[in-house]
XYZ file of C-alpha atoms in Angstrom:
402
model
C 40.312 21.050 3.818
C 37.535 23.297 3.344
C 39.832 26.344 1.874
C 41.951 23.839 -0.289
C 38.757 21.954 -1.388
C 36.862 24.943 -1.905
C 39.329 26.170 -4.597
C 39.371 22.744 -6.339
C 35.870 22.588 -6.855
C 34.768 25.904 -8.006
C 35.260 24.671 -11.707
C 32.455 21.782 -10.598
C 29.920 24.551 -10.372
C 27.473 26.004 -13.027
C 23.811 27.721 -12.737
C 20.806 25.958 -12.110
C 19.568 25.703 -15.350
C 17.767 22.938 -17.495
C 20.691 22.843 -20.019
C 22.971 22.733 -17.584
C 21.851 19.655 -15.707
C 21.463 17.960 -19.352
C 25.110 18.681 -20.006
C 25.906 16.586 -17.024
C 24.192 13.462 -18.705
C 25.138 11.308 -21.673
C 21.505 11.862 -23.097
C 18.104 13.036 -21.853
C 17.029 10.607 -19.740
C 13.304 9.229 -19.759
C 13.133 9.467 -16.421
C 14.758 12.599 -14.928
C 14.292 12.837 -10.724
C 15.088 15.816 -8.496
C 15.650 15.121 -4.748
C 15.048 17.259 -1.713
C 16.588 16.704 1.956
C 13.416 17.725 3.565
C 9.784 18.592 2.767
C 7.963 21.831 2.535
C 10.528 24.606 2.240
C 9.477 27.151 0.037
C 12.917 27.983 -1.464
C 13.422 24.363 -2.632
C 9.664 24.203 -3.970
C 10.669 27.434 -5.791
C 13.678 26.326 -7.407
C 12.003 22.976 -8.533
C 9.313 25.057 -10.244
C 11.878 27.059 -12.200
C 13.839 24.031 -13.524
C 11.072 21.926 -14.184
C 9.189 24.820 -16.195
C 12.628 25.293 -18.358
C 12.611 21.274 -18.770
C 9.135 21.410 -19.980
C 9.644 24.485 -22.407
C 12.946 23.574 -23.618
C 13.419 20.180 -23.238
C 10.071 18.519 -23.855
C 9.226 16.729 -21.051
C 5.618 16.151 -20.491
C 4.935 14.764 -17.009
C 5.478 16.221 -13.588
C 5.182 13.596 -10.851
C 5.238 14.395 -7.115
C 5.459 12.494 -4.023
C 1.654 12.611 -3.657
C -1.213 10.012 -3.428
C -1.480 8.744 -7.008
C -5.090 8.434 -7.041
C -5.936 11.993 -5.534
C -3.385 13.343 -7.938
C -5.835 12.268 -10.924
C -7.987 15.132 -9.712
C -4.913 17.466 -10.231
C -4.261 16.134 -13.856
C -7.830 16.634 -14.781
C -7.524 20.420 -13.364
C -4.397 20.899 -15.279
C -5.289 19.279 -18.633
C -9.017 20.359 -18.662
C -10.026 22.915 -16.281
C -12.004 20.853 -14.044
C -12.567 21.848 -10.335
C -10.895 24.933 -9.157
C -7.615 25.554 -7.947
C -8.527 25.699 -4.299
C -10.449 22.326 -4.823
C -7.850 20.380 -6.130
C -5.109 21.846 -3.815
C -7.430 20.624 -0.971
C -8.334 17.373 -2.282
C -5.774 16.720 -4.877
C -3.000 16.389 -2.791
C -1.899 14.040 0.370
C 0.513 14.511 3.237
C -0.849 18.083 3.802
C 1.635 18.977 0.560
C -1.420 21.202 -0.937
C -1.017 23.825 1.424
C 2.578 24.989 0.113
C 2.678 27.637 -2.016
C 5.148 26.250 -4.172
C 2.749 23.412 -5.092
C -0.024 25.671 -5.613
C 2.086 27.908 -8.001
C 3.122 24.704 -9.949
C -0.330 23.559 -10.389
C -1.699 27.199 -11.414
C 1.400 27.181 -13.880
C 0.695 23.885 -15.291
C -2.843 25.035 -16.078
C -1.901 28.245 -17.483
C 0.598 26.246 -20.009
C -1.856 23.856 -21.143
C -4.793 26.373 -22.035
C -5.229 26.107 -25.563
C -2.807 23.557 -26.203
C -3.503 20.181 -27.843
C -3.368 17.205 -25.879
C -0.254 15.925 -27.004
C 1.379 19.021 -26.052
C 0.137 19.693 -22.454
C 2.086 18.768 -19.261
C 0.424 16.296 -17.251
C 0.570 16.045 -13.363
C 0.905 12.444 -11.588
C 0.893 11.579 -8.108
C 3.408 8.855 -7.828
C 2.940 7.844 -4.082
C 0.737 5.340 -2.643
C -2.502 6.188 -0.668
C -0.546 6.287 2.197
C 0.087 8.446 5.343
C 2.430 8.200 8.359
C -1.008 7.183 10.095
C -1.759 4.263 8.055
C -3.008 3.254 4.757
C -6.145 3.993 3.074
C -9.146 1.310 2.241
C -8.557 -0.274 -0.926
C -12.091 0.242 -2.099
C -11.759 3.274 -4.220
C -8.933 1.245 -6.646
C -10.313 -1.843 -6.527
C -14.194 -0.682 -7.242
C -12.513 1.345 -10.080
C -10.901 -1.350 -11.341
C -13.730 -3.702 -11.395
C -16.180 -0.862 -12.871
C -13.692 -0.498 -15.742
C -14.096 -4.274 -16.458
C -17.585 -4.975 -15.900
C -18.040 -2.428 -18.605
C -15.632 -3.794 -21.284
C -15.535 -7.582 -20.927
C -18.093 -10.616 -20.621
C -19.814 -10.471 -17.002
C -18.942 -14.483 -16.787
C -14.993 -13.605 -16.835
C -15.372 -11.471 -13.464
C -14.273 -13.018 -10.518
C -16.948 -12.029 -8.456
C -20.142 -9.704 -8.344
C -20.013 -6.063 -7.179
C -22.077 -7.010 -4.038
C -19.388 -9.512 -2.996
C -16.631 -7.072 -3.433
C -18.640 -4.734 -1.714
C -19.499 -7.160 1.192
C -15.869 -7.940 1.683
C -14.419 -4.469 1.682
C -17.014 -3.694 4.537
C -16.947 -0.214 6.190
C -13.907 1.915 5.025
C -12.832 2.706 8.912
C -12.062 -0.847 9.703
C -8.923 -0.331 6.911
C -8.356 3.228 8.313
C -7.851 2.519 11.803
C -4.562 4.797 13.187
C -4.123 2.534 15.816
C -2.974 -0.489 13.517
C 0.157 1.347 12.675
C 1.376 0.637 16.127
C -0.690 -2.525 16.981
C -0.710 -5.128 14.429
C -3.684 -6.876 16.053
C -5.660 -3.742 15.350
C -5.032 -4.137 11.481
C -7.750 -5.632 9.301
C -5.172 -6.821 6.578
C -4.786 -10.603 7.506
C -8.526 -11.018 8.117
C -10.308 -14.042 6.017
C -12.172 -10.962 3.962
C -8.797 -9.351 3.327
C -7.221 -12.695 2.135
C -9.955 -13.103 -0.240
C -9.632 -9.526 -1.663
C -6.071 -10.195 -2.350
C -7.020 -13.385 -4.398
C -9.873 -10.999 -6.517
C -7.602 -8.118 -6.921
C -4.957 -10.514 -8.177
C -7.584 -12.091 -10.527
C -8.849 -8.443 -11.623
C -5.286 -7.581 -12.627
C -4.860 -10.962 -14.540
C -8.175 -10.207 -16.464
C -7.039 -6.992 -17.154
C -3.759 -8.301 -18.722
C -5.470 -11.031 -20.438
C -8.064 -8.573 -22.423
C -5.480 -6.035 -23.608
C -5.857 -6.878 -26.829
C -9.703 -6.465 -26.863
C -9.604 -3.183 -24.470
C -7.120 -1.412 -26.864
C -9.909 -1.466 -29.364
C -12.501 -0.840 -27.007
C -11.242 1.807 -24.808
C -9.237 5.143 -24.840
C -5.472 5.095 -23.690
C -6.230 7.283 -20.744
C -9.046 4.792 -19.352
C -6.373 1.791 -20.018
C -3.605 3.770 -17.826
C -5.971 4.545 -15.190
C -7.367 0.905 -14.914
C -3.666 -0.235 -14.692
C -3.084 2.497 -12.122
C -6.275 1.069 -10.288
C -4.856 -2.186 -10.207
C -1.478 -1.480 -8.826
C -2.751 0.529 -6.312
C -5.418 -2.065 -5.012
C -2.652 -5.035 -4.931
C -0.592 -2.624 -3.365
C -2.676 -1.358 -0.498
C -3.878 -4.892 0.181
C -0.089 -6.005 0.576
C 0.489 -2.920 2.684
C -2.541 -3.901 5.048
C -1.466 -7.385 5.024
C 2.072 -6.636 6.429
C 0.636 -4.107 8.737
C -0.938 -6.900 10.431
C 1.954 -8.923 10.879
C 3.641 -8.934 14.330
C 6.904 -10.390 13.356
C 10.543 -8.245 12.933
C 9.935 -8.091 9.058
C 6.779 -5.900 9.620
C 8.510 -2.494 9.226
C 11.018 -3.259 6.831
C 8.495 -4.733 4.571
C 6.076 -1.975 4.789
C 8.631 0.846 4.073
C 10.041 -1.558 1.003
C 6.244 -1.810 0.042
C 5.813 1.922 -0.067
C 8.806 2.353 -2.399
C 7.828 -0.476 -4.504
C 4.593 1.333 -5.053
C 6.349 4.549 -5.870
C 8.565 2.889 -8.337
C 6.055 1.003 -10.052
C 4.022 4.114 -10.981
C 7.131 6.012 -12.050
C 7.889 2.983 -14.378
C 4.075 3.287 -15.982
C 4.575 7.160 -16.260
C 7.808 6.422 -18.159
C 6.249 4.014 -20.343
C 4.438 7.329 -21.573
C 6.935 9.616 -22.325
C 9.805 11.831 -20.678
C 9.139 12.443 -16.618
C 10.164 14.867 -14.275
C 9.759 13.307 -10.831
C 10.202 15.341 -7.201
C 10.713 13.728 -3.820
C 12.678 13.198 -1.266
C 16.418 12.335 -1.790
C 15.746 9.009 0.088
C 13.107 7.717 -2.077
C 15.245 8.829 -5.530
C 18.668 7.943 -4.512
C 19.944 4.799 -6.131
C 21.590 3.164 -2.920
C 19.647 1.742 0.070
C 17.550 3.985 2.178
C 17.854 3.979 5.881
C 15.917 5.606 8.861
C 15.135 4.729 12.431
C 11.476 3.737 13.271
C 9.956 2.524 16.203
C 13.703 2.792 18.075
C 15.168 0.431 15.431
C 17.434 0.888 11.948
C 15.842 -0.114 9.155
C 17.425 -0.615 5.363
C 15.468 -1.225 2.121
C 15.927 -0.131 -1.654
C 14.444 3.019 -2.453
C 12.165 3.773 -5.357
C 15.049 5.168 -7.157
C 17.133 1.983 -6.719
C 14.324 0.118 -8.246
C 13.652 2.239 -11.086
C 17.359 2.280 -11.968
C 17.109 -1.577 -11.769
C 14.683 -1.443 -14.796
C 15.783 2.042 -16.784
C 19.403 1.863 -16.589
C 21.050 4.999 -17.938
C 17.256 6.482 -18.716
C 17.071 7.279 -15.249
C 18.867 10.064 -13.708
C 19.173 11.602 -10.162
C 20.016 14.936 -9.188
C 19.802 15.510 -5.198
C 19.798 18.648 -3.365
C 21.534 19.484 -0.262
C 21.134 22.648 1.859
C 23.140 25.010 3.814
C 20.951 26.139 6.505
C 17.149 25.828 7.542
C 17.198 28.185 10.482
C 13.880 28.341 11.473
C 14.396 24.322 12.156
C 17.653 25.159 14.124
C 19.808 23.805 10.947
C 22.498 26.534 11.083
C 26.000 26.586 9.197
C 27.218 23.517 8.201
C 30.603 22.150 9.428
C 33.455 23.021 6.964
C 34.662 19.329 6.777
C 30.747 18.233 5.352
C 29.663 18.054 1.888
C 27.284 21.015 2.774
C 29.920 23.048 4.509
C 32.447 22.575 1.438
C 29.649 24.221 -1.199
C 28.634 26.637 1.714
C 32.187 28.245 1.413
C 31.715 28.933 -2.210
C 30.161 32.356 -2.836
C 26.910 31.352 -4.792
C 23.478 31.250 -3.003
C 22.450 27.913 -5.226
C 24.161 26.143 -7.773
C 24.515 23.062 -9.590
C 27.499 20.789 -8.974
C 28.944 18.114 -11.321
C 29.052 15.531 -8.417
C 31.030 13.210 -10.243
C 33.616 15.781 -10.637
C 33.485 16.974 -7.098
C 33.971 13.249 -6.184
C 37.066 12.798 -8.302
C 38.521 16.417 -6.895
C 37.872 15.337 -3.436
C 39.616 11.668 -4.008
C 40.125 9.929 -0.917
C 39.025 12.875 1.414
C 35.657 11.858 2.005
C 34.051 14.669 3.869
C 32.289 13.888 7.151
C 28.325 13.122 7.324
C 26.555 16.147 8.553
C 24.570 15.493 11.631
C 21.005 16.771 11.712
C 19.835 18.554 14.851
C 16.056 18.251 13.211
C 14.518 14.967 12.289
C 12.723 16.352 9.346
C 15.846 17.181 7.422
C 18.504 14.373 6.199
C 21.986 15.639 5.126
C 23.755 14.246 2.004
C 25.589 11.092 2.577
C 29.108 11.492 1.242
C 29.295 7.987 0.415
C 26.417 8.537 -1.980
C 28.403 11.397 -3.850
C 29.611 9.585 -6.670
C 26.685 7.922 -7.531
C 24.624 11.052 -8.314
C 24.388 12.576 -11.656
C 24.198 15.999 -10.349
C 23.816 17.893 -7.067
C 21.970 21.075 -6.307
C 23.101 23.342 -3.586
C 20.974 25.915 -1.883
C 22.703 28.030 0.864
C 19.769 29.162 2.850
C 16.285 27.711 2.830
C 14.685 31.204 4.442
C-alpha cells in the first residue's frame, strides 16, 4: 500500500508557502488556524514563524494568536505594538505553560516588534493569547479579570449602576491562594469554586458583563476601541474562570468532561472576538483546532468534548480554515520512523523533508483504503487520526522534528 499510495499522492504535495495554503481554500478565511501534534518542537515553531510571516506580509493578516494565557498575552501585545517592556520581560511574564522559554516563540515576538517599528497602528500585527489563565495544576484566581472589568465600568458609568462596591468584590475574592490550590485538581473538596463567596461572585460577574453590554452605546463614545475590547476580554475571562472553578469543585462523573470543554469554550470565544477585529492566524495543538470532537484519557478514563475549532467553525463556517501538522520522527522522544500504513508513513515515503498536502485530494486518492492510526510511544505526541483527514483544509508534513 505504501509504495502504490506514494506514487498516487505525489501530485497532492506542494511547497509550504502562504500562497499555496490559500490556493487550497475557496477564499481567504477570516481565521486561519495552524495546528501541531506536539508542543515545543523548534522545527515546528520555525515553520510556523516562516509561514505566519508570509501570511502577514503578503496576505494582510493582522493578528497572531497562540495557545497561551489571554491576559498575560496583553503584555506581549503591548511590547510588539509599542515597545513596552523588554523582550526578556515579556517572554518571562507574557506566556503561560512555559512557552516563553522556546526559541521559536522568542523569535516570533522579536520579529513582530521589528515588523511594527515605525508603522501606523492600522498596519501593525497584533499578538494575542487565546487560552484561559489555566495550567495543568489548576486555574488562576479570577481577581485580575474581575477587578479590571469592575475598574473599567466604575470609571465610565454611574456608580449606582454597579452591582457592588470594590470592597465587596475584594472581600468575596479573598486571598488568591484559595483559588490556585494545586490539590483542587485531584480533590474537588479542596476547591473554593462552589463556596458561598464563589456563587455570589458568579452572579456579580454576570451582572458586570450585562452592565458592559447595556452601556455599549455610551462606552463607544467614551472609551477607545482597545479599552472596550479588553473590557470584554476581562468579562469573558472572569465568567469563564468562575465557571471552571465551579466545576473543579464538582465531585460528579461530569467533572472532567466539563473542565476540558470549558477550556475549549474559553479558547473559542477568544478566537471569535479576535476575528471580529480582522483576519487572524492561530496556532495551537491539532486537538484544539480540529472540527471534530477531541478525545483524551485523563484520570484513567476516556474523555470526549467539542474542540475550540469545532465551536469556531459552527459560528464562522467557511471563514474558518484549519491546516493540521503531522510529524515523521521525534527521535529524542522515542518517536521513530512511522509505520508505512499510517498517514505519517505514507508521507514519510515522499522525498520532501517538509511539504503542504492537499488533504482533500489525498483522502480522495486513498479512497476506501483508510490508513492505520499511528500509535504514539510518547504521551506528549498525538498522531493524526486518519478519520479526520477529509475534514482538513490542508496538512503540513515535517519529516523530522530534530
